[in-house]
Structures are given as structure tokens and as C-alpha cells.
mmCIF file of C-alpha atoms in Angstrom:
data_model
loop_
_atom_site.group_PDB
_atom_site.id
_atom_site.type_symbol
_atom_site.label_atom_id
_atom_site.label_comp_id
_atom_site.label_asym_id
_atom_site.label_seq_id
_atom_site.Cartn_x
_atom_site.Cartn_y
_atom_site.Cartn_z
ATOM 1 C CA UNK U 29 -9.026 25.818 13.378
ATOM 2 C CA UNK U 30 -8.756 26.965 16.894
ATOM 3 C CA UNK U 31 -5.130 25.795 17.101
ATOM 4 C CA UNK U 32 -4.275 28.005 14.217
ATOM 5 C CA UNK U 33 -5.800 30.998 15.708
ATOM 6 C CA UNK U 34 -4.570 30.413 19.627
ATOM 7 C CA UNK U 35 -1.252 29.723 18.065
ATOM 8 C CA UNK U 36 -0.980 33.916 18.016
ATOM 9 C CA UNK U 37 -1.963 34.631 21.542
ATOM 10 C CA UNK U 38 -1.075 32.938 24.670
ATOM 11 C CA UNK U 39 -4.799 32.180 25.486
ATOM 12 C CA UNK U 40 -2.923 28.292 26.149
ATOM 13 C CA UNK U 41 -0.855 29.534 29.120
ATOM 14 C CA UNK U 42 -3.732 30.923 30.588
ATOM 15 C CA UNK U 43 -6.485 27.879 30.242
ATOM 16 C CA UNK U 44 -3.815 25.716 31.711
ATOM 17 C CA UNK U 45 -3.367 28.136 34.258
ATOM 18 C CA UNK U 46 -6.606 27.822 35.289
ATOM 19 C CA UNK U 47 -7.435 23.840 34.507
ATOM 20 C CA UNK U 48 -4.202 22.631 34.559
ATOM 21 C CA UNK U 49 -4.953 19.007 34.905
ATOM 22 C CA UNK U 50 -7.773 19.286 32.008
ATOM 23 C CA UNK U 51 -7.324 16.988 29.454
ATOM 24 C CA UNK U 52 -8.644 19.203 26.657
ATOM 25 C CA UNK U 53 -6.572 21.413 27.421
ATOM 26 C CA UNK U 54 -3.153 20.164 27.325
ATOM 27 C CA UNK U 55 -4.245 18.163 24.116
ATOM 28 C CA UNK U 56 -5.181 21.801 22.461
ATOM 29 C CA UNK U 57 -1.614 22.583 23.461
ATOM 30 C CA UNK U 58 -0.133 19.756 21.580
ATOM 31 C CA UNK U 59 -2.339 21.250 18.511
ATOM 32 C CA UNK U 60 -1.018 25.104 19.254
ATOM 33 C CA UNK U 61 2.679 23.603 19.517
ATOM 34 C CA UNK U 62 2.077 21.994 16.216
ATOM 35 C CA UNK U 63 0.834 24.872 14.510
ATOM 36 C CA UNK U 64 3.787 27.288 15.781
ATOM 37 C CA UNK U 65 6.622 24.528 14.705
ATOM 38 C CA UNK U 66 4.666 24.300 11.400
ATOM 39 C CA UNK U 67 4.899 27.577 11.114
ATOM 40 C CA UNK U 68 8.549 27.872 12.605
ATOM 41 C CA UNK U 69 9.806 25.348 9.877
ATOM 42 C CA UNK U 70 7.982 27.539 6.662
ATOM 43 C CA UNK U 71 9.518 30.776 7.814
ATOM 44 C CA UNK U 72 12.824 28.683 8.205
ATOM 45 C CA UNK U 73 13.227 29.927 11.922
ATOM 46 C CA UNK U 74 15.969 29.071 14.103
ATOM 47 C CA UNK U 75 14.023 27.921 16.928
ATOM 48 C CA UNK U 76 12.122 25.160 14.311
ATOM 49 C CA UNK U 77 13.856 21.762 15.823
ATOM 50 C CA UNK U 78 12.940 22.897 19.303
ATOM 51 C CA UNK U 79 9.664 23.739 18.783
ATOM 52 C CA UNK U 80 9.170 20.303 16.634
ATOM 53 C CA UNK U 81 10.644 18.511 19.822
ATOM 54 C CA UNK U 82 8.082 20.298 21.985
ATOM 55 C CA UNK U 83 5.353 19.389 19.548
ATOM 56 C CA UNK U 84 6.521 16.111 19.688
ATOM 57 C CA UNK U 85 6.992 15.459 23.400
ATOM 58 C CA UNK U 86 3.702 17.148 23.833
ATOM 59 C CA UNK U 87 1.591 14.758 21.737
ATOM 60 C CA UNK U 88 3.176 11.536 22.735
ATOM 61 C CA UNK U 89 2.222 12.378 26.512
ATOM 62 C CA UNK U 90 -1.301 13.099 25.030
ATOM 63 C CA UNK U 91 -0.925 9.538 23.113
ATOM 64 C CA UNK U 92 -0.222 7.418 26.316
ATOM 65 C CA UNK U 93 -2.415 9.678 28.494
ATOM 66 C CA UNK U 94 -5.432 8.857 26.470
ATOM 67 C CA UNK U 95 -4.610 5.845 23.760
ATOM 68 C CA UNK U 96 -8.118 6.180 21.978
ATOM 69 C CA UNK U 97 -8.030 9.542 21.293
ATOM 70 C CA UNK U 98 -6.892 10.696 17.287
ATOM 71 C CA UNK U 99 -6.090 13.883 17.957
ATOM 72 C CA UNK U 100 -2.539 13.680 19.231
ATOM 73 C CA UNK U 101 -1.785 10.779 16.331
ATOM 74 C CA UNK U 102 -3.187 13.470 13.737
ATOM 75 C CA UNK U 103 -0.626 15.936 15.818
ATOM 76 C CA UNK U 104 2.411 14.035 15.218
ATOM 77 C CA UNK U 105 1.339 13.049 11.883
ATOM 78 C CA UNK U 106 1.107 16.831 11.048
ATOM 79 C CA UNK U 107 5.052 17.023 12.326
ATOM 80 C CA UNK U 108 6.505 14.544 10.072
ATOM 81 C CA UNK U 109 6.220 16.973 7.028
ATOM 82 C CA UNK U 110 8.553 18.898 8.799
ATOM 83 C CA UNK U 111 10.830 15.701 8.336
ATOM 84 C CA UNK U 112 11.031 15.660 4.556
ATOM 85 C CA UNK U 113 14.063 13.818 4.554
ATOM 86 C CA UNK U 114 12.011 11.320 6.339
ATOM 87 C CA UNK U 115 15.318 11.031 9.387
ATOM 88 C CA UNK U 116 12.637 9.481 11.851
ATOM 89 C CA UNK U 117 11.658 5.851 11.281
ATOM 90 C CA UNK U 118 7.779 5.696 11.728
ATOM 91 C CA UNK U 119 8.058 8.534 8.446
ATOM 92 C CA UNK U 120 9.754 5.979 6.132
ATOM 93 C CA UNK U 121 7.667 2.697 5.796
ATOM 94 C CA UNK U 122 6.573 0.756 3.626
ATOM 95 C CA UNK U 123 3.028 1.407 2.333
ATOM 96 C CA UNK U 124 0.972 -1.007 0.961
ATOM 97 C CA UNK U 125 -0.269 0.482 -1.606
ATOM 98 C CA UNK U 126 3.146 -0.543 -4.201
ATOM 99 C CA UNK U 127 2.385 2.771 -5.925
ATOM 100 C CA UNK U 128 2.929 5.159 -3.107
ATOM 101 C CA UNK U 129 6.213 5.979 -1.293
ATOM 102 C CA UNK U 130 7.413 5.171 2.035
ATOM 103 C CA UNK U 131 5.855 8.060 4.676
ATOM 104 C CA UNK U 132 4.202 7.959 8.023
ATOM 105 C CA UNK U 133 2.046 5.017 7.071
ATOM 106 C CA UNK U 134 2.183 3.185 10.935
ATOM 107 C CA UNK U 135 0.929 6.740 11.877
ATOM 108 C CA UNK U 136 -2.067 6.812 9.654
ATOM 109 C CA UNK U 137 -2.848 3.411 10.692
ATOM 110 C CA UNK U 138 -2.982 4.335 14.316
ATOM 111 C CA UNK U 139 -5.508 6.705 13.258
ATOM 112 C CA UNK U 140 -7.479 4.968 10.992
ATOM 113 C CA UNK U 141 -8.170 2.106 13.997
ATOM 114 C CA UNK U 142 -9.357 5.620 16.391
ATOM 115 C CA UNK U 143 -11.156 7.470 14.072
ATOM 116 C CA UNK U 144 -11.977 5.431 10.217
ATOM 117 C CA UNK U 145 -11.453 7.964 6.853
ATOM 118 C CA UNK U 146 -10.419 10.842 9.247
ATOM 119 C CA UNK U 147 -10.672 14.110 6.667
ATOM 120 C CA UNK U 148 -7.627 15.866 8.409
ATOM 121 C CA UNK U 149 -5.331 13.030 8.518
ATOM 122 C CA UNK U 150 -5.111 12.185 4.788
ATOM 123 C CA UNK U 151 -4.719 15.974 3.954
ATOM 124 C CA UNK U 152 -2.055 15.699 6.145
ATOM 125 C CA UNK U 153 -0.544 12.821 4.233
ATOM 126 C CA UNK U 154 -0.821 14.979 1.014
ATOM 127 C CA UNK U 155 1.248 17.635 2.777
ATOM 128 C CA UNK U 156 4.290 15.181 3.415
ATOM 129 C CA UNK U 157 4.270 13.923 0.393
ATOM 130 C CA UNK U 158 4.479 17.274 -1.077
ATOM 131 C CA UNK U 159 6.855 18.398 1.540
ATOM 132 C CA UNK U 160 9.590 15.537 0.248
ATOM 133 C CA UNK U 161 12.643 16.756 -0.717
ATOM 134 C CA UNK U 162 12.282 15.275 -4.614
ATOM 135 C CA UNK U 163 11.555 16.687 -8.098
ATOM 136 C CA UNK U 164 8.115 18.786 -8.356
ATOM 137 C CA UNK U 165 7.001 15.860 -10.809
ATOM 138 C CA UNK U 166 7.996 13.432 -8.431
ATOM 139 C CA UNK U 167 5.769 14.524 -6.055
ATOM 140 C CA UNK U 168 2.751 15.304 -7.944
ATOM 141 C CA UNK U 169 2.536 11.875 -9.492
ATOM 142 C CA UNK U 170 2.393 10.376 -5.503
ATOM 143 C CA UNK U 171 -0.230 13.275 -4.699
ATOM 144 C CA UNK U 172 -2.210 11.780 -7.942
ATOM 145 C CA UNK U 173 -1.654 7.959 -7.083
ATOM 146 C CA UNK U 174 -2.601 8.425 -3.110
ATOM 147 C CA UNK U 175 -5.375 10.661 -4.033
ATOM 148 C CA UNK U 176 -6.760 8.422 -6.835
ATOM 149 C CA UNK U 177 -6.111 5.073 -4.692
ATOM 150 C CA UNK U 178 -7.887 6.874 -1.710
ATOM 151 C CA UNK U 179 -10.994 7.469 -3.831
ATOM 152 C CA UNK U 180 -11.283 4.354 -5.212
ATOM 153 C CA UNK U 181 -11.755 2.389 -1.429
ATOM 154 C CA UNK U 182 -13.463 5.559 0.031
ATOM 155 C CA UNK U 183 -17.157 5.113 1.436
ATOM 156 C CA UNK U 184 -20.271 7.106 0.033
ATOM 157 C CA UNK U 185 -20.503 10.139 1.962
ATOM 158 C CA UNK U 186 -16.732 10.449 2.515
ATOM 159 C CA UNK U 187 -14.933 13.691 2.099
ATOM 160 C CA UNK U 188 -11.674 11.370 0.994
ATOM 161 C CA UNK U 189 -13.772 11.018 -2.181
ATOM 162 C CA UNK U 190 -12.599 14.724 -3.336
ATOM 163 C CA UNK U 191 -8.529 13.565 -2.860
ATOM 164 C CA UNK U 192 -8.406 13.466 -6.374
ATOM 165 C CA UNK U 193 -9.525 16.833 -7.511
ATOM 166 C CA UNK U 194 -7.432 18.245 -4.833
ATOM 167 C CA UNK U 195 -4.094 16.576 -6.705
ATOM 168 C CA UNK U 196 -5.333 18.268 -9.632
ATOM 169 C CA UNK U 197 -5.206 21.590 -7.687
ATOM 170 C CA UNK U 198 -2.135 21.131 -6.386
ATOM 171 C CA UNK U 199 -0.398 20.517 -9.978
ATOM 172 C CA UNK U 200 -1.970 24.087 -10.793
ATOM 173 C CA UNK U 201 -0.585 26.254 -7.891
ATOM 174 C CA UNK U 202 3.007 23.739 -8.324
ATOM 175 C CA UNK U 203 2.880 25.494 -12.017
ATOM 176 C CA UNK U 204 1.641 29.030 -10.503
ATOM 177 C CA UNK U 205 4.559 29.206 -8.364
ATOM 178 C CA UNK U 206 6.825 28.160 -11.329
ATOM 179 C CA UNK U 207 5.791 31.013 -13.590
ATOM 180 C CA UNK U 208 4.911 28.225 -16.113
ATOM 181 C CA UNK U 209 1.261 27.843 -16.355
ATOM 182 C CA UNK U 210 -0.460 25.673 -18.899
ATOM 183 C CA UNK U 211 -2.668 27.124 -20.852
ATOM 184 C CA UNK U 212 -4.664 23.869 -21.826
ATOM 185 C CA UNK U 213 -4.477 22.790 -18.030
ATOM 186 C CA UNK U 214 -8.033 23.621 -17.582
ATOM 187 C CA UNK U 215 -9.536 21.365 -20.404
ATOM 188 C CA UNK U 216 -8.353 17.997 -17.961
ATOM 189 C CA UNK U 217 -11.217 18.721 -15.647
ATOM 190 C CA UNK U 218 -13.962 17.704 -18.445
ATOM 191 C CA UNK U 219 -11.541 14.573 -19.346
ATOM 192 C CA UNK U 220 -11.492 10.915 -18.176
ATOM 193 C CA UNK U 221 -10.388 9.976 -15.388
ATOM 194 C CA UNK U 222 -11.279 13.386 -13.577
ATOM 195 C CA UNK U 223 -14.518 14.087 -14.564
ATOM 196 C CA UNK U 224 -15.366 10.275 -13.624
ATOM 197 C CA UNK U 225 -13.948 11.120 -10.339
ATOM 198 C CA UNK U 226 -15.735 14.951 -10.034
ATOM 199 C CA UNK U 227 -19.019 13.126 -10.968
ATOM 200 C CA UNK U 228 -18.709 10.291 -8.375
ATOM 201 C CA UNK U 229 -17.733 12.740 -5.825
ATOM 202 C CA UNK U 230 -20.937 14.601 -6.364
ATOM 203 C CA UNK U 231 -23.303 11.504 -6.288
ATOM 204 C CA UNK U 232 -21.528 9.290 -3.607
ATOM 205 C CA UNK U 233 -20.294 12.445 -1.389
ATOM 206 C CA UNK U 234 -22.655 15.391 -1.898
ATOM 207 C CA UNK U 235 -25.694 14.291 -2.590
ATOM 208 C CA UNK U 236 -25.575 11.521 0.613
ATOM 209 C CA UNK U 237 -28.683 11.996 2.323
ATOM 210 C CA UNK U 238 -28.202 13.159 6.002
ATOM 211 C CA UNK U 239 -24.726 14.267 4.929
ATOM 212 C CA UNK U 240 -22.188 15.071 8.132
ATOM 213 C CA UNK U 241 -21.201 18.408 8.349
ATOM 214 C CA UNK U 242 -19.264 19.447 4.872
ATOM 215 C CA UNK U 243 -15.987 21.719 4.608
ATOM 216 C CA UNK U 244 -16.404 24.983 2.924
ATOM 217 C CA UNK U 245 -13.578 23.884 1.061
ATOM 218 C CA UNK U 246 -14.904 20.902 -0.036
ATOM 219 C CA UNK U 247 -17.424 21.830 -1.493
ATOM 220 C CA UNK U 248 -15.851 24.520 -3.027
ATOM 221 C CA UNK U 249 -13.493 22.421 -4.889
ATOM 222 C CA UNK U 250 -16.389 20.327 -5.761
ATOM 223 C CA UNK U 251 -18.236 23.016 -7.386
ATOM 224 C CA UNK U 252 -14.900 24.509 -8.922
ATOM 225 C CA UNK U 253 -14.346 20.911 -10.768
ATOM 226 C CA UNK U 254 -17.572 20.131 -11.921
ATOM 227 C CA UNK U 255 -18.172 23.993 -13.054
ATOM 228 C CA UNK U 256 -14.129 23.596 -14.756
ATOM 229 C CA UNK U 257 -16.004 20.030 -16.490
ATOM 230 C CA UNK U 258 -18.472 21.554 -17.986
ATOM 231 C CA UNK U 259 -21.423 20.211 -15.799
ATOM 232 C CA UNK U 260 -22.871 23.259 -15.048
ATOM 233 C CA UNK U 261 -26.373 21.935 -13.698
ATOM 234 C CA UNK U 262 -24.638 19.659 -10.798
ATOM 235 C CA UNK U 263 -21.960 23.087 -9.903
ATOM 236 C CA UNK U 264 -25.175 24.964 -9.532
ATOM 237 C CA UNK U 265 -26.263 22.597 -7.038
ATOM 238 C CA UNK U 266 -22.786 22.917 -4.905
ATOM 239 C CA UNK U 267 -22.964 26.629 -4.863
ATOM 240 C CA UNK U 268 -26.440 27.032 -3.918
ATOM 241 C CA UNK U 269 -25.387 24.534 -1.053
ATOM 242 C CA UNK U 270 -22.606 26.636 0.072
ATOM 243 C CA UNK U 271 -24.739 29.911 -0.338
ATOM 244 C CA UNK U 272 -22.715 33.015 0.899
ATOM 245 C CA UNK U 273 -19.884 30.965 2.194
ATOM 246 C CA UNK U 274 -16.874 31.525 0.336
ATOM 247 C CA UNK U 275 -13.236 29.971 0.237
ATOM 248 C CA UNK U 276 -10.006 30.889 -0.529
ATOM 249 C CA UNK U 277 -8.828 27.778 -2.651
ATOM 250 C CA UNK U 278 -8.846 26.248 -5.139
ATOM 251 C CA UNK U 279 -9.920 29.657 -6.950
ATOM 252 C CA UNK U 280 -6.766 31.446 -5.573
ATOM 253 C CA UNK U 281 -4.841 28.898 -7.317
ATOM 254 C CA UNK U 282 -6.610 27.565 -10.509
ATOM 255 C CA UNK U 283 -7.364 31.601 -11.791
ATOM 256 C CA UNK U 284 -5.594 32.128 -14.699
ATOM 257 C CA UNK U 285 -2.949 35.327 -13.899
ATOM 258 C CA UNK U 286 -1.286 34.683 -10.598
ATOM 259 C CA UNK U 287 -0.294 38.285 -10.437
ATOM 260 C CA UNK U 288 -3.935 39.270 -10.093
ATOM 261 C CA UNK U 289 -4.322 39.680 -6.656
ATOM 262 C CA UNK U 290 -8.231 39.350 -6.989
ATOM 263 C CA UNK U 291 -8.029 36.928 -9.520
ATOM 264 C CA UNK U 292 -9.182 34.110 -7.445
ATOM 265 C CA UNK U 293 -12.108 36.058 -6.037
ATOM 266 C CA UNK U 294 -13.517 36.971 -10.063
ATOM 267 C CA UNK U 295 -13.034 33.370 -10.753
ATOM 268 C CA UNK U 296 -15.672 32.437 -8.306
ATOM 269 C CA UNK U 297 -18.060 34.999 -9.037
ATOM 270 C CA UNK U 298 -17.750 34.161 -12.651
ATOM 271 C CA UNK U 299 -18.188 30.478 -12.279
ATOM 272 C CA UNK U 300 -21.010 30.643 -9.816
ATOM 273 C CA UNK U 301 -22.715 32.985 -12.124
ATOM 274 C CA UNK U 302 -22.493 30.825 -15.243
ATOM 275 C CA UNK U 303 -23.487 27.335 -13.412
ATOM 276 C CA UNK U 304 -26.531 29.533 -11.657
ATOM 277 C CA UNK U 305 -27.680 30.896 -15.320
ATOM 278 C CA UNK U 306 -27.122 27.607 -16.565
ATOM 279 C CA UNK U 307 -29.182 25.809 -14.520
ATOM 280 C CA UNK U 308 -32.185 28.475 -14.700
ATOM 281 C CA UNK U 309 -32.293 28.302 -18.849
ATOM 282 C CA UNK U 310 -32.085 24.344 -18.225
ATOM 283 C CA UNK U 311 -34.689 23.998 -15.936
ATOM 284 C CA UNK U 312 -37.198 26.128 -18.027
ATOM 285 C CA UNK U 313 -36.640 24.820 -21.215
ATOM 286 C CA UNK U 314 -37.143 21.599 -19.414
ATOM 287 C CA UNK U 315 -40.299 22.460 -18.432
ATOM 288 C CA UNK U 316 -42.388 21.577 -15.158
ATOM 289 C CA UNK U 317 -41.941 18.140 -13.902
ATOM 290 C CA UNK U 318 -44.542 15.460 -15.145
#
């Protein structure tokens, strides 16, 4: 989150300026160079390859200069979905998951041995895949088989537990930006396998006690699926968690007109509203606990 915002200003130049032998600071570089080729390569720049190269250079110094550190593995994982075509060789092997295609799998390893079910670096993972220069379909089924096979090894308490309702996300704003929205889309949220997924995401993620520090995101996609599955009483739960914290997705992109440029925002009120009322007429027709 910093990265993204010191990727406008050149508050980098003048930390390194100051500590220029820190190592925080040259491994926020490597994050701010990320961000700006990121960036370079979705607005089709000319100056994209150099500033990947940069990134690059950047976060394999990081890499050698301290080998147990994540951060500049997660960086150069973020880069390869700027190689869609998957040119470099660490972004095209093998995984072992049969399902799944080749990617930056060495790369996720590396991080996985630093830092175990790192939240950032499977996200990441959805991006390349997504990224892939293949039919929309194409991609969406790999999105659904990582996030599904994720899930299915993921620890209790886990944010990787939520991969799956993600995919599901992700097929709604693929069908939002092809003007071909489906009307019944909405109804697969109270279905098998998703709801079984939505449900154990809520037991074995969010209701952890002495949970870690939760995404505003997360939990906003949580409450979005299990308000979307018609379990209004555990959505209720989510939103009074996140209280006055709200988030852009997935509401932005599971509203139903995507030329409503508040449609996202009504979505959210609506669906809070509904699980909170729900919950209140439950609980007193249920009476005070025995």
C-alpha cells in the first residue's frame, strides 16, 4: 500500500538520499519500481520494458542482499504478469497441481519456504493467470481450479480460504467488461460448491479466535458472498466486523448495471441493510438464550 502511493511522488529519491545504505529502503524501491512498471505496462507506455528491467534488477539485488526476506520474491512475482506470453523461464513451469497451467510456480515456492500462505503472493498468482494472453474462458476456469485447489489445502484462519469467492468475482467483472452480464449469475452464490466454500470460509477463516489482522477486502467479499447465498445471519456478522470500513470491490463489480457509477456503493448499503434487519427479526423471534 505504501508502494502504490510513493509510486506518485519521489519521496524514494529522497529517503535514499538520506539512508542510502538502509535496507528498507532500497527494498521499498524495488516495491515503487514495481508499481510504476505495473502501471507502465496497463497504460501500454513506451518506457514499460525499461521500467520492468529496473524492477527486475532492483529486486534480485534485494534477493541476494537479504535471501530470507519475501518481499523482493513477491516483487518479481508481481512482474511476471507483465510477461503474459510467459518469454522468461521461471514464468512457464510446470505446476504440480495437473489442473493448473505452467506460471511462476519456482517463484511462489521461494516464497512459500520465507513466508507460508503469504495473502499477497497468491493474489498475485491470480493476476498472471488472468493476465495470459488466452480466451476469457480459458482463464477463468484456471482462476476457479487454483482458487478452489488453494482452499482445499489452506489452514483455518487463512485468508487463501476466500480464493474461491474471489474467482467467482472475477467471472462477474470478465462479463461487466463484456457488456454481457448474466442475469441468473447471482443465484451460483447460494449453490454447491460455492456456498460450501463461503460457509467454510466463515467458520475456518472468520470466526478463528485471535484472528491476524483481516483485509477490508476480505471481509468484504466474505460478507458480499454469504449475503449473495442467502445466509443473512452469518453476513450480518461480517459487516458488523468491518463496521464503517468500506471497500471498493467486489460491490463495484458484482452490482447489477455497470453504467451506474454508484451502483457498487447502493449494493452495499442494500446488502448490509438486509443481513442487519435479518439478523435483528432472527434473534428476537429466537428469543433470549436458555
Amino acid at each position: 500500500m505504501l508502494a502504490v502511493t510513493a509510486a506518485h511522488s519521489d519521496v524514494m529519491g529522497v529517503w535514499l538520499a538520506e539512508e542510502p545504505n538502509s535496507y528498507d529502503a532500497q527494498v521499498m524501491r524495488s516495491r515503487v519500481s514495481v508499481e510504476r512498471a505495473l502501471r507502465a505496462h496497463h497504460q501500454q507506455h513506451a518506457g514499460a520494458a525499461a521500467l520492468e528491467e529496473a524492477a527486475r534488477q532492483a529486486s534480485l539485488m534485494m534477493a541476494h542482499r537479504e535471501p530470507r526476506d519475501p518481499v523482493p520474491w513477491i516483487c518479481l512475482l508481481a512482474l511476471a504478469q507483465i510477461d503474459g506470453r510467459q518469454v522468461r523461464r521461471e514464468h512457464r513451469e510446470e505446476s504440480a497441481e495437473p489442473m493448473l497451467p505452467s506460471g511462476p510456480w519456482g517463484l511462489l515456492h521461494g516464497i512459500n519456504q520465507r513466508d507460508p500462505y503469504n495473502r499477497e503472493a497468491y493474489h498475485r498468482i491470480l493476476q498472471f493467470i488472468l493476465a495470459r494472453p488466452v480466451p476469457p474462458a480459458a482463464s477463468l476456469a484456471a482462476v476457479f481450479d487454483f482458487g478452489r485447489w488453494v482452499a482445499s489445502w489452506s489452514p483455518a484462519g487463512s485468508p487463501l480460504l476466500l480464493l474461491p469467492l474471489y474467482a467467482l468475482v472475477e467471472q462477474c467483472r470478465q462479463q461487466s467488461l463484456q457488456q454481457r452480464a448474466d442475469p441468473l449469475w447471482r443465484r451460483q452464490w447460494a449453490q454447491e460448491p460455492t456456498i460450501t466454500h463461503t460457509v467454510k470460509a466463515f467458520h475456518h477463516w472468520f470466526k478463528q479466535p485471535d484472528p491476524a489482522p483481516r483485509s477490508v477486502t476480505d471481509l468484504h467479499h466474505l460478507a458480499y458472498a454469504l449475503w449473495a447465498g442467502h445466509r443473512f445471519v452469518e453476513a450480518a456478522e461480517v459487516f458488523k466486523a468491518v463496521g464503517a470500513y468500506a471497500s471498493r470491490e467486489p460491490w463495484a463489480s458484482v452490482h447489477e448495471d455497470p453504467n451506474h457509477p454508484d451502483g457498487g456503493e447502493a449494493l452495499l448499503l442494500r446488502a448490509r441493510r438486509e443481513s442487519l434487519s435479518f439478523a435483528h427479526t432472527h434473534a428476537l423471534r429466537a428469543g433470549p438464550a436458555r
